[in-house]
Amino acid sequence: MTHSKESTRTGTLIWISGPVVKARISGPISVLEQVHVGEARLAGEVIGLNHGLATIQVYEETNGLRPGEPLCGTGAPLSVMLGPGLLANIYDGLQRPLAVIRDQQGIYLRHGSQAEALPSKKWNFTPRARAGDLVHPGSVLGVVPETQLIEHRVLIPIAVEGKLIDIARQGDYAVHDVLATVEDAGGARHPLTMVDRWAVRTERPVQERLEPSRPLITGQRVLDTFEPLAKGGTAAMPGPFGAGKTMLQQALVKWCDADVIIYVGCGERGNEMAEVVNEFQRLTDPSSGRPLMERTIFVANTSNMPVAAREASIYSATTIAEYYRDQGYAVALMADSTSRWAEALREISGRLEEMPTEEGFPAYLPSRIAAFYERAGRVRTLGGNEGSVTMVGSVSPPGGDFTEPVTQYTQRFTRAFWALDRALANARHYPAINWQTSYSLYVNTVAAWWAKETAPDWQALRSTAAQVLEQASRLDQLVQLVGAQALPERQRWILDAARLFKEGFLQQNVVHPIDAYCAPAKQVALLRLFVELYQVGQQVIESGTPLARIHQVLDIRRLVQIKETVPNDQVDQITQLLSELKARVNALVPAERKA
Ligand SMILES: Nc1ncnc2c1ncn2[C@@H]1O[C@H](COP(=O)(O)OP(=O)(O)O)[C@@H](O)[C@H]1O
Ligand SMILES: [Mg+2]
């Protein structure tokens, strides 16, 4: 998008302060217009216009820029290029293709960074409309097999409506080849290619917003079972440094059941991002066996890249997400970390000498965070299909203090809250999601799916488990005072059950070959195993059986390992084990007492 249009001189630089510059205006220019700054033609965007002065944020290093150099407008807002070839790519915040290198810095702008965002290869286009058809924004002109996982639907652009007067035959075409012509009601002709452009700060329109209804399955038990996310929903993932935000985000990128994934590495370390991308190049999709890259797009603005481009990266990524949504796909956008994005806002605002509010953030911080998450949703697209954008943003509060503004506002504008916890991470309980402070407002939304697809009593199972965990945390405080031996056996059994849930269910190893991804059916089978063993144990204790006898039958250390020994496709083993163990526990009660 750095090369969008011929540009002409519209001003002269007079002031330079890091990523912010000011210019005296001599020609037409508007707010949010994309500009070229200086002799070097650095990419920038007008963020203010006042009394003949333009304020510009610059997306590249401004070292060496001098007053007197030219400012050139492009006549267009900051936008991204949309079309086949986005998938499997790695972009910076301005949609310039990046090269990933395994070393200290990790990620570089590819040589010839003026290169187009979309590859110049030819795509096999199959028309889906015919000459004479009336076409509307969002209707499908034709399809292209973008990757083996994703069919790219070439849509009629938002501004075009009328009669299709010609359309290309099936064949191989480059993205800029004209494939069709539409004549509108006024008789004007619009040549169409595979490429659309869209201004990143403007939401792409939809026919209708719908309530989320289906879960986004992540394969992470603590999320799917206890704090579920819905397709089209929003989740905040706050946690102190080192609590496992990046690891969990990456697990979601790998395993979640969205069709298309956009991962935004925002302000984090370049080598960390390079590791992810390198790892991705080896990973395959468990359901299709195809490389996961085929459904994934990376947007990287690592800590070594200019701060303003970090601000833009969120919008570029969101626009790309909406573009695949409009093709009828379930898209998931993961942003790591939105705090670095907020810090970019703060830095730019500081350069502008705006009045700071809490912790130096600008007063518009909450509205920016809200506007970002509002672009998530399940929708009826203009073309009449259903699509969704799900958003998960990690938040890195300084010192792990959740009362700071970015965490607070993010919590306000999202509906699932996954709080990562220092104490759990220190205890190597991963994912370090605190099950007491985390919550999801999507439980009732997704319950119907779980009840239908897995078990009618899903809600009851998860609330029994939650109650046990809740009771155990109260008992834990007592144990610290008096010791576990002082508790009645009924309560000690609650502590045992809580251990089953914590170690056997909530804890999950992201790198374990069997445990990394836990399918819904296995999640329910494990949950039922522990819930029903807890209940049967409770009954036999009530009837006077000593806890020690139960321990002879139920080896807790072995039970918590089942998650790692039973693969997703052999869930029957868990069901069978449950009936065997239940029978053995019941047999502890002498026959005369049962009567
Ligand atoms: N799910 C996990 N399983 C195993 N180790 C983990 C897990 N999550 C985090 N870790 C450990 O914690 C370290 C820091 O995690 P990371 O995701 O980089 O934290 P953050 O992004 O919150 O700063 C990792 O390098 C890893 O050693
Ligand atoms: Mg991190």
Short mmCIF file of N, CA, C and O in Angstrom, two decimals, residues 82-89 91 144-153 216-218 229-233 249-264 280 285 287-288 291-299 316-335 377 386-392:
data_model
loop_
_atom_site.label_atom_id
_atom_site.label_comp_id
_atom_site.label_asym_id
_atom_site.label_seq_id
_atom_site.Cartn_x
_atom_site.Cartn_y
_atom_site.Cartn_z
N LEU A 82 -6.38 -6.30 -1.18
CA LEU A 82 -7.06 -7.54 -0.84
C LEU A 82 -7.23 -8.39 -2.09
O LEU A 82 -7.66 -7.88 -3.13
N GLY A 83 -6.90 -9.66 -1.98
CA GLY A 83 -7.03 -10.55 -3.12
C GLY A 83 -6.34 -11.86 -2.81
O GLY A 83 -5.78 -12.04 -1.72
N PRO A 84 -6.35 -12.82 -3.73
CA PRO A 84 -5.69 -14.10 -3.46
C PRO A 84 -4.19 -13.94 -3.28
O PRO A 84 -3.57 -13.10 -3.93
N GLY A 85 -3.61 -14.72 -2.39
CA GLY A 85 -2.18 -14.62 -2.13
C GLY A 85 -1.87 -14.01 -0.78
O GLY A 85 -0.71 -13.89 -0.41
N LEU A 86 -2.92 -13.62 -0.05
CA LEU A 86 -2.68 -13.11 1.31
C LEU A 86 -2.28 -14.25 2.25
O LEU A 86 -1.41 -14.09 3.10
N LEU A 87 -2.92 -15.40 2.06
CA LEU A 87 -2.67 -16.52 2.97
C LEU A 87 -1.22 -16.97 2.88
O LEU A 87 -0.60 -16.88 1.82
N ALA A 88 -0.71 -17.45 4.00
CA ALA A 88 0.66 -17.96 4.12
C ALA A 88 1.69 -16.84 4.04
O ALA A 88 2.89 -17.10 4.02
N ASN A 89 1.23 -15.58 4.01
CA ASN A 89 2.17 -14.48 3.94
C ASN A 89 2.51 -13.92 5.31
O ASN A 89 1.78 -14.13 6.28
N TYR A 91 3.41 -10.14 6.80
CA TYR A 91 3.43 -8.73 6.45
C TYR A 91 3.86 -7.89 7.64
O TYR A 91 3.70 -8.30 8.79
N VAL A 144 -11.17 -18.92 -6.72
CA VAL A 144 -9.79 -19.24 -7.00
C VAL A 144 -9.31 -20.17 -5.88
O VAL A 144 -9.56 -19.87 -4.71
N PRO A 145 -8.67 -21.29 -6.18
CA PRO A 145 -8.13 -22.11 -5.10
C PRO A 145 -6.87 -21.44 -4.55
O PRO A 145 -5.78 -21.66 -5.04
N GLU A 146 -7.07 -20.64 -3.52
CA GLU A 146 -5.93 -19.86 -3.01
C GLU A 146 -4.90 -20.77 -2.37
O GLU A 146 -3.69 -20.64 -2.60
N THR A 147 -5.39 -21.68 -1.53
CA THR A 147 -4.53 -22.75 -1.01
C THR A 147 -5.42 -23.99 -1.03
O THR A 147 -6.61 -23.90 -1.33
N GLN A 148 -4.84 -25.14 -0.66
CA GLN A 148 -5.68 -26.33 -0.66
C GLN A 148 -6.70 -26.29 0.46
O GLN A 148 -7.68 -27.01 0.43
N LEU A 149 -6.47 -25.43 1.45
CA LEU A 149 -7.43 -25.35 2.54
C LEU A 149 -8.52 -24.30 2.29
O LEU A 149 -9.61 -24.42 2.80
N ILE A 150 -8.20 -23.28 1.53
CA ILE A 150 -9.13 -22.16 1.41
C ILE A 150 -9.39 -21.79 -0.06
O ILE A 150 -8.47 -21.47 -0.80
N GLU A 151 -10.69 -21.84 -0.41
CA GLU A 151 -11.11 -21.35 -1.72
C GLU A 151 -11.35 -19.84 -1.60
O GLU A 151 -12.12 -19.40 -0.74
N HIS A 152 -10.68 -19.08 -2.43
CA HIS A 152 -10.83 -17.63 -2.38
C HIS A 152 -12.03 -17.24 -3.22
O HIS A 152 -12.15 -17.64 -4.37
N ARG A 153 -12.94 -16.49 -2.62
CA ARG A 153 -14.12 -16.06 -3.37
C ARG A 153 -13.90 -14.61 -3.79
O ARG A 153 -13.79 -13.73 -2.93
N LEU A 216 -15.97 -21.44 19.42
CA LEU A 216 -14.70 -21.57 18.73
C LEU A 216 -13.93 -22.62 19.52
O LEU A 216 -13.53 -22.37 20.65
N ILE A 217 -13.77 -23.79 18.94
CA ILE A 217 -13.09 -24.87 19.67
C ILE A 217 -11.58 -24.64 19.57
O ILE A 217 -11.04 -24.46 18.47
N THR A 218 -10.93 -24.61 20.72
CA THR A 218 -9.50 -24.33 20.73
C THR A 218 -8.68 -25.58 21.08
O THR A 218 -7.46 -25.57 20.95
N LEU A 229 -15.16 -19.52 24.22
CA LEU A 229 -15.27 -18.39 23.30
C LEU A 229 -16.21 -18.82 22.18
O LEU A 229 -16.25 -20.00 21.82
N ALA A 230 -16.97 -17.87 21.65
CA ALA A 230 -17.88 -18.18 20.54
C ALA A 230 -17.30 -17.62 19.26
O ALA A 230 -16.56 -16.64 19.28
N LYS A 231 -17.65 -18.24 18.14
CA LYS A 231 -17.22 -17.70 16.84
C LYS A 231 -17.89 -16.34 16.64
O LYS A 231 -19.11 -16.23 16.69
N GLY A 232 -17.08 -15.32 16.43
CA GLY A 232 -17.59 -13.97 16.36
C GLY A 232 -17.50 -13.25 17.69
O GLY A 232 -17.90 -12.10 17.81
N GLY A 233 -16.95 -13.90 18.69
CA GLY A 233 -16.83 -13.30 20.01
C GLY A 233 -15.49 -12.64 20.24
O GLY A 233 -14.63 -12.58 19.35
N GLN A 249 -1.59 -17.97 23.01
CA GLN A 249 -2.03 -17.41 21.72
C GLN A 249 -1.61 -18.33 20.59
O GLN A 249 -2.38 -18.59 19.66
N GLN A 250 -0.38 -18.82 20.68
CA GLN A 250 0.11 -19.67 19.61
C GLN A 250 -0.62 -21.01 19.56
O GLN A 250 -0.87 -21.55 18.48
N ALA A 251 -0.98 -21.51 20.74
CA ALA A 251 -1.76 -22.75 20.75
C ALA A 251 -3.09 -22.51 20.04
O ALA A 251 -3.56 -23.36 19.28
N LEU A 252 -3.67 -21.33 20.24
CA LEU A 252 -4.94 -21.02 19.58
C LEU A 252 -4.74 -20.90 18.07
O LEU A 252 -5.56 -21.38 17.28
N VAL A 253 -3.66 -20.27 17.67
CA VAL A 253 -3.39 -20.11 16.24
C VAL A 253 -3.26 -21.50 15.59
O VAL A 253 -3.76 -21.74 14.50
N LYS A 254 -2.62 -22.39 16.31
CA LYS A 254 -2.42 -23.74 15.76
C LYS A 254 -3.71 -24.54 15.72
O LYS A 254 -3.98 -25.23 14.75
N TRP A 255 -4.46 -24.50 16.81
CA TRP A 255 -5.50 -25.51 16.97
C TRP A 255 -6.92 -25.01 16.81
O TRP A 255 -7.84 -25.82 16.68
N CYS A 256 -7.19 -23.73 16.90
CA CYS A 256 -8.60 -23.32 16.94
C CYS A 256 -9.27 -23.63 15.61
O CYS A 256 -8.63 -23.68 14.57
N ASP A 257 -10.58 -23.87 15.67
CA ASP A 257 -11.25 -24.37 14.47
C ASP A 257 -11.85 -23.25 13.60
O ASP A 257 -12.89 -23.42 12.98
N ALA A 258 -11.16 -22.11 13.55
CA ALA A 258 -11.54 -21.10 12.56
C ALA A 258 -11.02 -21.55 11.19
O ALA A 258 -10.12 -22.38 11.11
N ASP A 259 -11.61 -21.00 10.11
CA ASP A 259 -11.13 -21.35 8.77
C ASP A 259 -9.84 -20.62 8.45
O ASP A 259 -8.94 -21.17 7.82
N VAL A 260 -9.78 -19.36 8.84
CA VAL A 260 -8.64 -18.50 8.52
C VAL A 260 -8.16 -17.85 9.81
O VAL A 260 -8.98 -17.43 10.63
N ILE A 261 -6.84 -17.80 9.99
CA ILE A 261 -6.28 -17.21 11.21
C ILE A 261 -5.37 -16.05 10.84
O ILE A 261 -4.53 -16.18 9.95
N ILE A 262 -5.55 -14.94 11.53
CA ILE A 262 -4.63 -13.82 11.37
C ILE A 262 -3.93 -13.62 12.71
O ILE A 262 -4.60 -13.42 13.72
N TYR A 263 -2.63 -13.71 12.70
CA TYR A 263 -1.87 -13.55 13.94
C TYR A 263 -1.09 -12.25 13.87
O TYR A 263 -0.27 -12.07 12.97
N VAL A 264 -1.36 -11.34 14.80
CA VAL A 264 -0.66 -10.07 14.82
C VAL A 264 0.36 -10.09 15.95
O VAL A 264 -0.01 -10.16 17.12
N PHE A 280 5.64 -22.70 12.33
CA PHE A 280 4.44 -22.86 11.51
C PHE A 280 4.72 -23.48 10.17
O PHE A 280 3.89 -24.19 9.62
N ASP A 285 -2.18 -29.16 9.56
CA ASP A 285 -3.54 -29.10 10.08
C ASP A 285 -3.98 -30.52 10.45
O ASP A 285 -3.94 -31.41 9.61
N SER A 287 -6.82 -31.89 10.85
CA SER A 287 -7.96 -32.48 10.14
C SER A 287 -7.65 -32.75 8.67
O SER A 287 -8.17 -33.70 8.10
N SER A 288 -6.80 -31.96 8.03
CA SER A 288 -6.58 -32.16 6.60
C SER A 288 -5.17 -32.64 6.27
O SER A 288 -4.91 -33.08 5.16
N PRO A 291 -0.31 -28.08 5.31
CA PRO A 291 0.45 -27.13 6.15
C PRO A 291 -0.48 -26.06 6.74
O PRO A 291 -1.33 -25.51 6.03
N LEU A 292 -0.31 -25.78 8.03
CA LEU A 292 -1.16 -24.79 8.68
C LEU A 292 -0.99 -23.39 8.08
O LEU A 292 -1.89 -22.57 8.16
N MET A 293 0.17 -23.14 7.46
CA MET A 293 0.39 -21.85 6.83
C MET A 293 -0.69 -21.54 5.80
O MET A 293 -0.99 -20.39 5.53
N GLU A 294 -1.28 -22.58 5.24
CA GLU A 294 -2.26 -22.38 4.17
C GLU A 294 -3.53 -21.70 4.63
O GLU A 294 -4.37 -21.31 3.82
N ARG A 295 -3.72 -21.63 5.95
CA ARG A 295 -4.93 -20.90 6.43
C ARG A 295 -4.54 -19.72 7.31
O ARG A 295 -5.39 -19.15 7.99
N THR A 296 -3.25 -19.38 7.32
CA THR A 296 -2.76 -18.41 8.30
C THR A 296 -2.10 -17.21 7.62
O THR A 296 -1.43 -17.37 6.59
N ILE A 297 -2.28 -16.02 8.20
CA ILE A 297 -1.58 -14.83 7.75
C ILE A 297 -0.93 -14.20 8.98
O ILE A 297 -1.59 -14.08 10.02
N PHE A 298 0.32 -13.85 8.86
CA PHE A 298 1.02 -13.21 9.96
C PHE A 298 1.19 -11.72 9.68
O PHE A 298 1.55 -11.34 8.56
N VAL A 299 0.93 -10.92 10.69
CA VAL A 299 1.22 -9.49 10.60
C VAL A 299 2.17 -9.19 11.76
O VAL A 299 1.83 -9.43 12.92
N SER A 316 -4.77 -3.01 9.79
CA SER A 316 -4.51 -3.79 8.58
C SER A 316 -5.00 -5.22 8.79
O SER A 316 -5.69 -5.79 7.94
N ALA A 317 -4.65 -5.79 9.94
CA ALA A 317 -5.01 -7.18 10.23
C ALA A 317 -6.53 -7.33 10.32
O ALA A 317 -7.10 -8.30 9.80
N THR A 318 -7.19 -6.37 10.96
CA THR A 318 -8.64 -6.46 11.11
C THR A 318 -9.32 -6.39 9.74
O THR A 318 -10.29 -7.11 9.47
N THR A 319 -8.81 -5.53 8.87
CA THR A 319 -9.41 -5.40 7.55
C THR A 319 -9.25 -6.69 6.75
O THR A 319 -10.19 -7.14 6.08
N ILE A 320 -8.10 -7.31 6.85
CA ILE A 320 -7.90 -8.59 6.16
C ILE A 320 -8.85 -9.65 6.73
O ILE A 320 -9.44 -10.44 6.01
N ALA A 321 -9.02 -9.62 8.06
CA ALA A 321 -9.95 -10.57 8.70
C ALA A 321 -11.36 -10.37 8.15
O ALA A 321 -12.05 -11.32 7.80
N GLU A 322 -11.80 -9.12 8.07
CA GLU A 322 -13.15 -8.85 7.56
C GLU A 322 -13.31 -9.29 6.11
O GLU A 322 -14.38 -9.72 5.69
N TYR A 323 -12.24 -9.16 5.36
CA TYR A 323 -12.28 -9.55 3.94
C TYR A 323 -12.56 -11.05 3.80
O TYR A 323 -13.38 -11.47 2.97
N TYR A 324 -11.92 -11.89 4.61
CA TYR A 324 -12.21 -13.34 4.55
C TYR A 324 -13.57 -13.65 5.17
O TYR A 324 -14.27 -14.56 4.71
N ARG A 325 -13.94 -12.91 6.20
CA ARG A 325 -15.30 -13.04 6.75
C ARG A 325 -16.33 -12.82 5.64
O ARG A 325 -17.29 -13.57 5.50
N ASP A 326 -16.11 -11.78 4.83
CA ASP A 326 -17.06 -11.45 3.77
C ASP A 326 -17.14 -12.54 2.71
O ASP A 326 -18.11 -12.62 1.97
N GLN A 327 -16.13 -13.39 2.65
CA GLN A 327 -16.18 -14.55 1.74
C GLN A 327 -16.93 -15.72 2.36
O GLN A 327 -17.05 -16.78 1.76
N GLY A 328 -17.40 -15.52 3.60
CA GLY A 328 -18.19 -16.56 4.25
C GLY A 328 -17.39 -17.45 5.19
O GLY A 328 -17.83 -18.55 5.52
N TYR A 329 -16.23 -16.99 5.61
CA TYR A 329 -15.40 -17.82 6.49
C TYR A 329 -15.48 -17.38 7.95
O TYR A 329 -15.78 -16.23 8.25
N ALA A 330 -15.16 -18.34 8.82
CA ALA A 330 -14.96 -18.04 10.23
C ALA A 330 -13.48 -17.68 10.39
O ALA A 330 -12.61 -18.50 10.13
N VAL A 331 -13.24 -16.45 10.76
CA VAL A 331 -11.87 -15.95 10.87
C VAL A 331 -11.57 -15.71 12.35
O VAL A 331 -12.44 -15.27 13.10
N ALA A 332 -10.35 -16.02 12.75
CA ALA A 332 -9.93 -15.67 14.11
C ALA A 332 -8.72 -14.77 14.03
O ALA A 332 -7.78 -15.04 13.28
N LEU A 333 -8.78 -13.67 14.77
CA LEU A 333 -7.68 -12.72 14.80
C LEU A 333 -7.08 -12.73 16.20
O LEU A 333 -7.79 -12.52 17.18
N MET A 334 -5.79 -13.03 16.28
CA MET A 334 -5.11 -13.05 17.57
C MET A 334 -4.12 -11.89 17.60
O MET A 334 -3.30 -11.78 16.68
N ALA A 335 -4.19 -11.07 18.61
CA ALA A 335 -3.26 -9.94 18.70
C ALA A 335 -2.43 -10.07 19.97
O ALA A 335 -2.97 -10.17 21.07
N GLY A 377 -17.35 -10.14 15.30
CA GLY A 377 -18.78 -10.44 15.25
C GLY A 377 -19.11 -11.54 14.27
O GLY A 377 -18.32 -11.86 13.39
N GLU A 386 -22.90 -16.49 5.84
CA GLU A 386 -22.58 -16.22 7.22
C GLU A 386 -21.07 -16.23 7.37
O GLU A 386 -20.39 -17.08 6.80
N GLY A 387 -20.55 -15.27 8.09
CA GLY A 387 -19.11 -15.24 8.35
C GLY A 387 -18.88 -14.68 9.74
O GLY A 387 -19.80 -14.14 10.36
N SER A 388 -17.67 -14.82 10.22
CA SER A 388 -17.41 -14.26 11.55
C SER A 388 -15.96 -13.85 11.70
O SER A 388 -15.08 -14.37 11.01
N VAL A 389 -15.75 -12.89 12.57
CA VAL A 389 -14.40 -12.53 13.02
C VAL A 389 -14.40 -12.67 14.54
O VAL A 389 -15.19 -12.03 15.23
N THR A 390 -13.55 -13.55 15.04
CA THR A 390 -13.37 -13.73 16.48
C THR A 390 -12.06 -13.03 16.85
O THR A 390 -11.09 -13.12 16.10
N MET A 391 -12.05 -12.34 17.96
CA MET A 391 -10.83 -11.62 18.34
C MET A 391 -10.35 -12.03 19.72
O MET A 391 -11.13 -12.09 20.66
N VAL A 392 -9.05 -12.29 19.80
CA VAL A 392 -8.42 -12.57 21.09
C VAL A 392 -7.22 -11.64 21.23
O VAL A 392 -6.31 -11.68 20.41
#
